[in-house]
Coordinates of C-alpha atoms and ligand atoms in Angstrom, one line a residue:
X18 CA -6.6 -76.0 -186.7
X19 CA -3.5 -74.9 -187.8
X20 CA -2.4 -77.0 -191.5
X21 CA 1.8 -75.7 -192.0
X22 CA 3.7 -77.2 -188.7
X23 CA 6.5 -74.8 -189.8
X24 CA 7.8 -71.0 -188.4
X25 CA 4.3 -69.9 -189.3
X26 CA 2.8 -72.4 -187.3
X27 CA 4.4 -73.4 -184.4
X28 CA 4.3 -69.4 -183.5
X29 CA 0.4 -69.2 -184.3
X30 CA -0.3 -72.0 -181.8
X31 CA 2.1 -70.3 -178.7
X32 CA 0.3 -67.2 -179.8
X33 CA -3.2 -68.8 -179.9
X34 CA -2.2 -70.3 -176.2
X35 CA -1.3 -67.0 -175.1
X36 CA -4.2 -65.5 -176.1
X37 CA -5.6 -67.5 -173.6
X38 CA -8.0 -70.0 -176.0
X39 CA -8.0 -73.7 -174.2
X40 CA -10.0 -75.1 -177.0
X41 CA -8.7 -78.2 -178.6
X42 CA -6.2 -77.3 -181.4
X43 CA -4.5 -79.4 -184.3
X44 CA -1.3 -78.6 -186.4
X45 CA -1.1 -80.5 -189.5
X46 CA 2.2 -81.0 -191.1
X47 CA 3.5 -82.8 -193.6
X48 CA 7.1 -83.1 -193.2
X49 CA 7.7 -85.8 -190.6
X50 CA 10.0 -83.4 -188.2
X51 CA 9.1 -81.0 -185.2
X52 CA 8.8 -77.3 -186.5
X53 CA 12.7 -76.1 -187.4
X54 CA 14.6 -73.3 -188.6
X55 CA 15.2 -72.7 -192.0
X56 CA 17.8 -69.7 -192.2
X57 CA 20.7 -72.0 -191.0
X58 CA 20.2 -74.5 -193.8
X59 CA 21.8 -72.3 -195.9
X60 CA 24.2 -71.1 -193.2
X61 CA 26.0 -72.8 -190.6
X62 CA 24.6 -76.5 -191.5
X63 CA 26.7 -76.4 -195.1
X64 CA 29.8 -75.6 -193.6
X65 CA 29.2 -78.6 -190.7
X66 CA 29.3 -76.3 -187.7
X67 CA 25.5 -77.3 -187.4
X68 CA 24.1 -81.0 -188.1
X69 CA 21.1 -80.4 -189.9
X70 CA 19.1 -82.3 -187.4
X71 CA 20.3 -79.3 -184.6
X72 CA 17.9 -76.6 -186.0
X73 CA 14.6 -77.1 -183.9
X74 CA 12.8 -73.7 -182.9
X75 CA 13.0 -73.1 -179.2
X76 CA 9.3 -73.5 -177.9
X77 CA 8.3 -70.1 -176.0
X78 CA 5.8 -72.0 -174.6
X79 CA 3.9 -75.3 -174.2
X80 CA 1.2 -75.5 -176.9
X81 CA -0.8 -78.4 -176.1
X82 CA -1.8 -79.2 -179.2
X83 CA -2.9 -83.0 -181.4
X84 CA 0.4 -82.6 -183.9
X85 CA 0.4 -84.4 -187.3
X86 CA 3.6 -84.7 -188.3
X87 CA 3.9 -86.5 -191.3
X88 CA 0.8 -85.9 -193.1
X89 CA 0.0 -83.7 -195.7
X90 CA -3.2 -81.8 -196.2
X91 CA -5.2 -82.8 -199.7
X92 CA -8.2 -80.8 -199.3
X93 CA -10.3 -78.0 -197.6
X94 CA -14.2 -78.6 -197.4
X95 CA -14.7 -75.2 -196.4
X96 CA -19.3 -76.0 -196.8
X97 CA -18.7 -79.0 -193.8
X98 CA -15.5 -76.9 -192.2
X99 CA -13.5 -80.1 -192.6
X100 CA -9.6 -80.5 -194.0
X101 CA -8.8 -84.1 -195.7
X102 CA -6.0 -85.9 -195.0
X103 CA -3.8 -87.6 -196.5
X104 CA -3.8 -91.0 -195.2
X105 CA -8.1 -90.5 -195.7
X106 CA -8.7 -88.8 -192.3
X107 CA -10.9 -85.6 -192.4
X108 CA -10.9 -83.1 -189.5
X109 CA -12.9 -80.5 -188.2
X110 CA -12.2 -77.1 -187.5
X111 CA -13.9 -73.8 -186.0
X112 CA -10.9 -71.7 -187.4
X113 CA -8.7 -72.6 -189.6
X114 CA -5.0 -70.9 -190.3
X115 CA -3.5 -71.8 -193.3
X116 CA 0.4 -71.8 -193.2
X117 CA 1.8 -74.5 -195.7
X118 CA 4.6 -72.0 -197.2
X119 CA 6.6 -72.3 -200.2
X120 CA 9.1 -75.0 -201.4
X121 CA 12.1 -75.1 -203.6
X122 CA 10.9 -74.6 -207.3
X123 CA 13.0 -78.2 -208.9
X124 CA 15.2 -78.1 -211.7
X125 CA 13.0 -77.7 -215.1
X126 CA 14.2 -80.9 -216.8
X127 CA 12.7 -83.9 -214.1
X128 CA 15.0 -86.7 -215.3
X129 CA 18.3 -84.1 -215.4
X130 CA 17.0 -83.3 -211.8
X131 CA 17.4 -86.6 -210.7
X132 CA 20.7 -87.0 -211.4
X133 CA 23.0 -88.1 -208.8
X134 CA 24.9 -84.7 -207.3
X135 CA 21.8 -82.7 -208.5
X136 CA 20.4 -80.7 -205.5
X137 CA 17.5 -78.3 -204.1
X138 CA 16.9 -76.7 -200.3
X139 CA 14.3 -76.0 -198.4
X140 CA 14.6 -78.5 -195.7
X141 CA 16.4 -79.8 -193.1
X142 CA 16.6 -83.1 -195.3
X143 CA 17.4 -81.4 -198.4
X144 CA 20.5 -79.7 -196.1
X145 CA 21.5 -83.2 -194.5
X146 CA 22.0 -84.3 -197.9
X147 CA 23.8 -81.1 -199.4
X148 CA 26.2 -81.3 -196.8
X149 CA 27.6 -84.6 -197.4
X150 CA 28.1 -84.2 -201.0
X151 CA 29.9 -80.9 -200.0
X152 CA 31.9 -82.6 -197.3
X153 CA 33.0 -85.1 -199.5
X154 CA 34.9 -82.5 -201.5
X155 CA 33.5 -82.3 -205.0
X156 CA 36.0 -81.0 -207.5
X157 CA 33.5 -78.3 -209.0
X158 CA 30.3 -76.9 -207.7
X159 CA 27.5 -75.6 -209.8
X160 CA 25.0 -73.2 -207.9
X161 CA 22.0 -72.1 -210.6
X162 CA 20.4 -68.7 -209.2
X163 CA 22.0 -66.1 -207.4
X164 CA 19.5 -64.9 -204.8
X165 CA 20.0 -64.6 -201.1
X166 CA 20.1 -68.2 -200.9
X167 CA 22.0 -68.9 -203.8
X168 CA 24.7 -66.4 -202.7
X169 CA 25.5 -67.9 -199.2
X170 CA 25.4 -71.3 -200.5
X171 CA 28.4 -70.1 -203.4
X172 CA 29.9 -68.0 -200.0
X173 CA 29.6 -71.4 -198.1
X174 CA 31.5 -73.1 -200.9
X175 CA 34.6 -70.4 -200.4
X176 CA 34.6 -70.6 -196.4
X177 CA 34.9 -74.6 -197.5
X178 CA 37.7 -73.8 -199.8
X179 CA 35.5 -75.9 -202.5
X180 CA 35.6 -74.3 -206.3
X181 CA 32.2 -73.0 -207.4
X182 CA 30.6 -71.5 -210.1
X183 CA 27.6 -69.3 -210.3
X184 CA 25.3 -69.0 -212.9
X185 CA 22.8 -66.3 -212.7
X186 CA 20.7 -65.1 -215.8
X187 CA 20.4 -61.5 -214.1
X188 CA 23.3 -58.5 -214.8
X189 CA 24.5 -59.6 -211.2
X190 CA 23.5 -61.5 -207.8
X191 CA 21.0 -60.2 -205.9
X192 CA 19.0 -58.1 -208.7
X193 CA 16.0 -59.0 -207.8
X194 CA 15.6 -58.2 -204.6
X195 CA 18.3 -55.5 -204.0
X196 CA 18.6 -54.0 -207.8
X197 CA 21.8 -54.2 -210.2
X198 CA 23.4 -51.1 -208.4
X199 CA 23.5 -53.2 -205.4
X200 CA 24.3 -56.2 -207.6
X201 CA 27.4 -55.0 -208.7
X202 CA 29.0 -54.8 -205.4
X203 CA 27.2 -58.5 -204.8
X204 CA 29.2 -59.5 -207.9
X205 CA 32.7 -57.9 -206.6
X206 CA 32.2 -59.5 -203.5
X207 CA 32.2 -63.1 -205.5
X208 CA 34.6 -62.2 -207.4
X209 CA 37.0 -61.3 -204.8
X210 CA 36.3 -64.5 -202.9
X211 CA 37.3 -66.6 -205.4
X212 CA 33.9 -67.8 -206.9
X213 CA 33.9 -67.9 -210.7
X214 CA 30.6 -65.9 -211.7
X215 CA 29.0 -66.2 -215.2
X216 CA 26.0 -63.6 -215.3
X217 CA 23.5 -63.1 -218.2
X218 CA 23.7 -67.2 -218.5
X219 CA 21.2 -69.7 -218.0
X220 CA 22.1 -73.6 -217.6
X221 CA 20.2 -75.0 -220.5
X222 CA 20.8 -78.9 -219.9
X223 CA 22.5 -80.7 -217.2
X224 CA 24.4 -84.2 -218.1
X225 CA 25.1 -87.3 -216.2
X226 CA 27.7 -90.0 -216.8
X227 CA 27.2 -94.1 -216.9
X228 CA 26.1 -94.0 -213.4
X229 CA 23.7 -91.1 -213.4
X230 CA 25.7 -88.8 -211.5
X231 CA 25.6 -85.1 -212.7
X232 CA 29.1 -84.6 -215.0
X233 CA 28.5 -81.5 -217.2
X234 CA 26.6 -78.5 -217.2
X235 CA 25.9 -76.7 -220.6
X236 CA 25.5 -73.1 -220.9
X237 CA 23.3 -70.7 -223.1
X238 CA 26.9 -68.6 -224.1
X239 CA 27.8 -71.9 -225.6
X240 CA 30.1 -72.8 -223.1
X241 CA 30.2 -76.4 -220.9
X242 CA 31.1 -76.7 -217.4
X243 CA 32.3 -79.9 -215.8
X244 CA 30.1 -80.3 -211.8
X245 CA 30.4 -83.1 -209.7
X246 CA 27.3 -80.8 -207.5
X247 CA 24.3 -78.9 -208.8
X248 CA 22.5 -76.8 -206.7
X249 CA 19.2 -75.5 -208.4
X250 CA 18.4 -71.8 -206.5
X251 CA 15.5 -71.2 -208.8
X252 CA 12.9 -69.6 -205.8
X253 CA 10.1 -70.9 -204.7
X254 CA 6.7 -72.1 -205.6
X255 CA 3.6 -72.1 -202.8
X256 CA 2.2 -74.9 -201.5
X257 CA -1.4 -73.8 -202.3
X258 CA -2.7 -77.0 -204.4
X259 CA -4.2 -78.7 -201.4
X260 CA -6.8 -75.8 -201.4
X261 CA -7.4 -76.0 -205.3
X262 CA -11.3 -77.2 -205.2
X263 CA -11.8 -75.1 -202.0
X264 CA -12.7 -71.7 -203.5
X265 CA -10.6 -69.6 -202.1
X266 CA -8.4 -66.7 -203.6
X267 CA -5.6 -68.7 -204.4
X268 CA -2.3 -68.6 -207.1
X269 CA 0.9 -68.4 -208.2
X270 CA 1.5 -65.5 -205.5
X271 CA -0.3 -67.8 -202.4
X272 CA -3.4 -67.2 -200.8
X273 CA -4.7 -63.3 -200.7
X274 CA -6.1 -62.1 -197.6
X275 CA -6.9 -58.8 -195.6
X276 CA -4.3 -56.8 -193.5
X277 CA -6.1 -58.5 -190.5
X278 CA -5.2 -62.0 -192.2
X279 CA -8.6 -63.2 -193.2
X280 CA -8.5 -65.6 -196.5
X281 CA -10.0 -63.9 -199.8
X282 CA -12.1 -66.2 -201.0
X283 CA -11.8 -66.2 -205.3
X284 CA -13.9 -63.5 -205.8
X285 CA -12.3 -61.5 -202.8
X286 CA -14.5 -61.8 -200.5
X287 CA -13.3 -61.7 -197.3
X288 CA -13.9 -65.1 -195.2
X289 CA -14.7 -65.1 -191.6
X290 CA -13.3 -68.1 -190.1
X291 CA -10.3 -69.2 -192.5
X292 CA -6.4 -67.3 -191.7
X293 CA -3.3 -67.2 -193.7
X294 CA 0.5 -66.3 -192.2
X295 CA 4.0 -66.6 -193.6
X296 CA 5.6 -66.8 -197.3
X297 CA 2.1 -68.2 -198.0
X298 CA 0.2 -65.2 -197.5
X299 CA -0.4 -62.3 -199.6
X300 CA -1.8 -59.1 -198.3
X301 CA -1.9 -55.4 -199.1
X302 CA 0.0 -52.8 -197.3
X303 CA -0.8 -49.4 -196.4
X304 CA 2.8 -48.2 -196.8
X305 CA 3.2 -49.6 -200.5
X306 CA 0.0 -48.3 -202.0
X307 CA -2.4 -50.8 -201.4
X308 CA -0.1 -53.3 -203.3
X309 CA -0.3 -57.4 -202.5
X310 CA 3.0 -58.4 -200.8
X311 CA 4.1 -62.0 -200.6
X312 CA 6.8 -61.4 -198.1
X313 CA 9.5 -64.6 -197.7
X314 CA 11.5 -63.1 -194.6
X315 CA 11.3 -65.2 -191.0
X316 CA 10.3 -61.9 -189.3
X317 CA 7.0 -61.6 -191.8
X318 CA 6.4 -65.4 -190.8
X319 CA 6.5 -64.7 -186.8
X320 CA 4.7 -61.4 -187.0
X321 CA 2.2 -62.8 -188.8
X322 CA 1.4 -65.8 -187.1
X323 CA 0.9 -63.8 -184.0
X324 CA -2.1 -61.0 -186.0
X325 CA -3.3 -64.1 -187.2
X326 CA -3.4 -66.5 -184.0
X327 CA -4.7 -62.8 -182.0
X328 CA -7.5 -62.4 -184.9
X329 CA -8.2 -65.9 -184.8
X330 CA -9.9 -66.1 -181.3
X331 CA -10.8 -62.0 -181.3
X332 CA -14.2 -59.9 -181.6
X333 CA -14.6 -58.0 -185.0
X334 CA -13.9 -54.3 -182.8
X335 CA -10.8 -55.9 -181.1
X336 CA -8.8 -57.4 -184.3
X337 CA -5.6 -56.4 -185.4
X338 CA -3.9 -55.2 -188.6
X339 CA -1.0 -56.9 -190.1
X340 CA 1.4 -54.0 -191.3
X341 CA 4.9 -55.3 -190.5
X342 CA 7.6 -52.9 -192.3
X343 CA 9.0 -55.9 -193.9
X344 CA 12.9 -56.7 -192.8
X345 CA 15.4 -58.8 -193.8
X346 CA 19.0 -60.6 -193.5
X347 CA 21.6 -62.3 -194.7
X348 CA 25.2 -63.4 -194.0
X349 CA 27.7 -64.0 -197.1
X350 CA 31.4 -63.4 -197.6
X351 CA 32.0 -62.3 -194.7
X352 CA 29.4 -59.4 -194.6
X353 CA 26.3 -58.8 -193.2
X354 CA 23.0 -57.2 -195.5
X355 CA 20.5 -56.4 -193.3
X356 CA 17.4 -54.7 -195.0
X357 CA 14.0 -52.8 -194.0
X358 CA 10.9 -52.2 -196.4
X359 CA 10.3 -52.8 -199.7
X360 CA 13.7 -52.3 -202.1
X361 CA 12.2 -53.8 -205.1
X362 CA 9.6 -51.2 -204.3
X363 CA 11.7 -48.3 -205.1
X364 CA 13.1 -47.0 -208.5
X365 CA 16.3 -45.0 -207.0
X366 CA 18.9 -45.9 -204.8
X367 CA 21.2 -43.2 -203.0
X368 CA 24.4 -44.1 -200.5
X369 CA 23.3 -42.6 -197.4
X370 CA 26.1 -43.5 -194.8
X371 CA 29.6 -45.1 -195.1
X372 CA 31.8 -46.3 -198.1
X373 CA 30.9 -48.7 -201.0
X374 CA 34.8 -49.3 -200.8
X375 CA 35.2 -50.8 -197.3
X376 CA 31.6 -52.5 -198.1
X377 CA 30.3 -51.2 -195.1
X378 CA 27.2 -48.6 -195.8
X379 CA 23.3 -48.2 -195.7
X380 CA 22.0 -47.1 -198.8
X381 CA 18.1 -46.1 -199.0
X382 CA 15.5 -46.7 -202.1
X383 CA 13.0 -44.3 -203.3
X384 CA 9.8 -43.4 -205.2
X385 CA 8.5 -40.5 -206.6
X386 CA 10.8 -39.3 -203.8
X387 CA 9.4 -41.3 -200.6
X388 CA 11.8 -43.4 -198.8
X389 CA 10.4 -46.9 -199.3
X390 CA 13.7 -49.2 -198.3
X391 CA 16.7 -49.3 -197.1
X392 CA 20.0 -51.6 -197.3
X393 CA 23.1 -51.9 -194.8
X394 CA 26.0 -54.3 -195.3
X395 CA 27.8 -54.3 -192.6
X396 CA 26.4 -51.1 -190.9
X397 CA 22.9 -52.9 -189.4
X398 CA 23.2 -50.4 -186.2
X399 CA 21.0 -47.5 -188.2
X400 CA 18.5 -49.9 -189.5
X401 CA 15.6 -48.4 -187.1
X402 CA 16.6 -44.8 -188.0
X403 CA 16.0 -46.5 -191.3
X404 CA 12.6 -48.3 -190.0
X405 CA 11.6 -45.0 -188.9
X406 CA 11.8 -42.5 -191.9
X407 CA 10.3 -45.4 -194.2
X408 CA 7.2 -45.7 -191.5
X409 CA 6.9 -41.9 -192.3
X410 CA 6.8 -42.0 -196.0
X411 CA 9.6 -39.4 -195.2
X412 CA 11.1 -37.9 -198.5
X413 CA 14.2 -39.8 -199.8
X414 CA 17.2 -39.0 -199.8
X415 CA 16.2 -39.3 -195.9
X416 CA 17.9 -36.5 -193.5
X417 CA 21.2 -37.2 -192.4
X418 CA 21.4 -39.7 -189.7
X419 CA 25.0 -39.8 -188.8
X420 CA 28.2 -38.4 -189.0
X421 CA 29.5 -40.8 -192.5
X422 CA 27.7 -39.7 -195.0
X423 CA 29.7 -40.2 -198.4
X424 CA 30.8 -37.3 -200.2
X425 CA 28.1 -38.1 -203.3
X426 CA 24.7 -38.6 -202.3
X427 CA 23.2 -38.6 -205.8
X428 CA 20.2 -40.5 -206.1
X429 CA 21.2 -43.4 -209.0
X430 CA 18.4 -45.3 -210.9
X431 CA 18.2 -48.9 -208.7
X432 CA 17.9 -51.2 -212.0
X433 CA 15.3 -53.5 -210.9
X434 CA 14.9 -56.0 -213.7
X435 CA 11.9 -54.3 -215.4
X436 CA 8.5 -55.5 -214.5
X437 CA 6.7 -55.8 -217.9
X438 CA 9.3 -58.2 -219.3
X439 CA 7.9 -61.9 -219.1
X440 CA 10.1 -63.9 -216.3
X441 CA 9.3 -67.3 -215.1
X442 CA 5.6 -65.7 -213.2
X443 CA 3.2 -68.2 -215.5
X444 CA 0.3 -66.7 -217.5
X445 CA -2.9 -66.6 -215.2
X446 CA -6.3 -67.8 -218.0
X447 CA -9.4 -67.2 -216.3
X448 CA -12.0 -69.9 -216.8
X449 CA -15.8 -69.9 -216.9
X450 CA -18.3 -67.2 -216.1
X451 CA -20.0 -68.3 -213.8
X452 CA -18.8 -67.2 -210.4
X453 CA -19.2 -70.8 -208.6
X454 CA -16.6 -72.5 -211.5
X455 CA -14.8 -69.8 -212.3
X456 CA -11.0 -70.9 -211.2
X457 CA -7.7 -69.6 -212.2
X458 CA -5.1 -72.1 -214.6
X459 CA -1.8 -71.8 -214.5
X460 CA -0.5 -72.4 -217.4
X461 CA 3.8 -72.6 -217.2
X462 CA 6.3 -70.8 -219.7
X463 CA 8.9 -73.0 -218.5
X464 CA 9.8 -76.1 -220.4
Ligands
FAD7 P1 7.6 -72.8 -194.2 O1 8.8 -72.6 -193.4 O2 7.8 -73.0 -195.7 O3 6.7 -73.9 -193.6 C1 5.5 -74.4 -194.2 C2 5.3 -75.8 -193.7 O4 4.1 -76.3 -194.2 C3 6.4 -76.8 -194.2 O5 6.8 -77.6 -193.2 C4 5.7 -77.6 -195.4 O6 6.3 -78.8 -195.6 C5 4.3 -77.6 -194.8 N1 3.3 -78.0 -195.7 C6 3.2 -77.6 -197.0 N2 2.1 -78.1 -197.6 C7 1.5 -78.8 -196.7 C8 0.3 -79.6 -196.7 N3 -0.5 -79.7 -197.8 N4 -0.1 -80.2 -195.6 C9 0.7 -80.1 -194.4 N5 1.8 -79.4 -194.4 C10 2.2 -78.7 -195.5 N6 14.4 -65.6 -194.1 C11 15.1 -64.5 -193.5 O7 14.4 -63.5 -193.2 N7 16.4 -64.5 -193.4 C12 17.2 -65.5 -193.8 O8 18.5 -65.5 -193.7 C13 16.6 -66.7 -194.4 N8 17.3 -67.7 -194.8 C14 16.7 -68.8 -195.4 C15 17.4 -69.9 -195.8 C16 16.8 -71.0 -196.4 C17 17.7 -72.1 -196.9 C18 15.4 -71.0 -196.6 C19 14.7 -72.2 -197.2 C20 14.6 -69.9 -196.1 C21 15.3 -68.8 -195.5 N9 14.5 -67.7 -195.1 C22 15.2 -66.7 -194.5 C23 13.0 -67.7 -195.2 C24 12.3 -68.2 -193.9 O9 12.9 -69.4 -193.5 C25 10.8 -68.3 -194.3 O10 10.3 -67.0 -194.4 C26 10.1 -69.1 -193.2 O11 10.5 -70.4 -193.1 C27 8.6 -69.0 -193.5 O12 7.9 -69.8 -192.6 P2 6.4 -70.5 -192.9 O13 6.0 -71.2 -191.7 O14 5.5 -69.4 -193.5 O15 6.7 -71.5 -194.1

């Protein structure tokens, strides 16, 4: 049984199939569509060229499979290997791969949320709906966050000629996953698009008029902003609650398992018949010191599903590690990032290739002088040169590759937003002592 009929899952089950099981298999999901792709939500649906109803995943294969679209999970039974249903059903399972992902974390404030212009994406609904208030030519957009997704959705706004603003609490877009040096060019690249960036802010309230559609924004500089559209870019939160009584190693950061994609149960133990793939999953990795990685990339989602689907239906001696070098991408202003490893994993940064100028360059990330990341915008050809050195813990700066190396390859502190200072991750209290109720709380910092 596979419960997540998403990226994750739809790949598991082709996987499972060529793997060569003919057992009965079920995919649970609860949205009511066929399995789609995300990364164009963001993209080519908010500018029109794509109706949001046009981003199925091609099928590699027939799956045969008893889908349940339309149906969330409420519960795993792990003692009678049984998953409830929402609409009462339970059903049974030999193996069970969990792949339920993440979804958009909503605006703070529940009734400012459901204000009329006020939006969140994730899905192809949430895009359908996005669209049309863009379409309709607001007079101001308000996009909260200035992540990846964020970012093209403010970039979308330009190519649409619509006026946005971007609020980001950060130094600059893209700190968090690419560091402020980075961030800085991110910023430059808004500004010289048009978009009208306010960093070090956070939206504090939104306000609606006499109809209950979204009018005003205020800031926490003081400042108010009048918005006809709110998009709230906040990240994402994991859809792990359905397995809340079912005793497994479960959290803020989604469901832990081994490289080989077994579930930890909660006192990380590993289980023998329950999988995890995709942003859900959270495993360590050889190359980044044993660390947990929750990885939220497509490529982590496909590569994943396949370990999974392999180990799923394999012998102990034939199983497979899960040890993807993590990669990313994304489109926005024009140019293309394109990442490999771990960025946020490194404390230095150094220009490697091309010019910051002509925003076209790789630029690597290290620690304690091992190359653990690396960046291109508009440069993706030397991304597996990249790939390579990072798979070989070679020393950073990383030899030469090419012929345009800047002339100043100083290694530069990356300004990663510093660890120990409290963000939105909630406090974890640790219940009970004994092991069969002890459970972790999640107790929010947000209002
Ligand atoms: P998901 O796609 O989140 O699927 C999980 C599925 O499980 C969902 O359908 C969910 O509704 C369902 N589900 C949840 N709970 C239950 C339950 N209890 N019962 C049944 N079903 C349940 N990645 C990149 O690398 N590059 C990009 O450019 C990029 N762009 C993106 C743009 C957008 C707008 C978004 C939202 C994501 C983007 N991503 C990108 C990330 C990428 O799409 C994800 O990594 C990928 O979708 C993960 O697949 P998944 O199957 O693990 O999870």
């Amino acid at each position: 049984m596979i419960v997540g009929a998403s990226l994750a899952g739809l790949r598991a089950a082709e996987a499972l199939r060529d793997e060569g099981f003919r057992g009965p298999l079920t995919i649970i999901g609860d949205e009511p569509h066929e399995p789609y792709d995300r990364p164009p939500l963001s993209k080519q649906v908010l500018t029109g060229w794509v109706p949001a109803d046009h981003t199925k995943l091609p099928r590699t294969r027939a799956v045969d499979a008893d889908w349940r679209l339309g149906v969330a999970a409420t519960g795993l039974d792990r003692a009678n290997k049984q998953v409830l249903l929402a609409n009462g059903d339970t059903v049974p399972y030999d193996r069970l791969l969990i792949a339920t992902g993440t979804r958009a974390r909503p605006w703070f404030n529940a009734a400012e949320g459901a204000l009329d212009g006020v939006f969140t994406l994730r899905t192809c609904d949430d895009a359908a709906l996005l669209q049309a208030a863009l379409k309709a030519r607001p007079g101001r957009v308000l996009i909260v966050g200035s992540g990846f997704i964020g970012s093209e959705m403010a970039s979308v706004c330009c190519e649409l000629g619509l006026p946005v603003t971007v609020a980001e609490r950060a130094e600059a877009p893209l700190v968090g996953p690419l560091g402020g040096v980075i961030g800085e060019i991110a910023a430059k690249m808004q500004h010289d698009a048009g978009v009208d960036l306010r960093t070090g802010v956070s939206v504090e309230a939104l306000e609606g008029d006499a109809d209950g559609h979204v009018q005003r924004a205020r800031l926490s500089d003081g400042t108010t902003l009048d918005v006809d559209v709110v998009v709230a870019s906040l990240g994402s939160i994991r859809n792990v609650e359905w397995l809340d009584s079912a005793g497994l190693a479960t959290g803020f950061w989604g469901v832990g398992c081994d490289a080989g994609c077994r579930a930890f149960d909660i006192n990380g133990v590993v289980t023998d018949t329950i999988f995890v793939a995709g942003d859900i999953a959270r495993a360590p990795h050889v190359l980044y010191e044993y660390e947990f990685l929750s990885l939220e990339h497509w490529d982590n989602a496909v590569s994943g599903a396949e370990v999974a689907a392999h180990n799923m239906v394999s012998l102990e001696t034939t199983r497979r590690p899960h040890l993807p070098l993590p990669s990313f991408w994304s489109g926005q202003f024009g140019v293309n990032i394109k990442g490999v490893g771990v960025c946020s994993f490194g404390d230095e940064i150094v220009f490697t290739q091309g010019s910051i100028e002509d925003r076209r360059f790789a630029a690597a990330y290290g620690r304690r002088g091992r190359i653990v990341g690396a960046v291109t915008l508009d440069h993706g050809k030397w991304l597996p040169y990249y790939a390579a050195v990072i798979e070989r813990s070679a020393p950073c700066p990383p030899p030469p590759p090419g012929y345009d190396q800047p002339k100043d390859m100083q290694p530069l502190p990356a300004r990663f937003p510093d660890p120990r200072v409290p963000t939105e991750i909630p406090d974890v209290v640790l219940t009970g002592h004994d092991p069969t109720s002890r459970g972790a709380e999640f107790i929010s910092k947000r209002r």
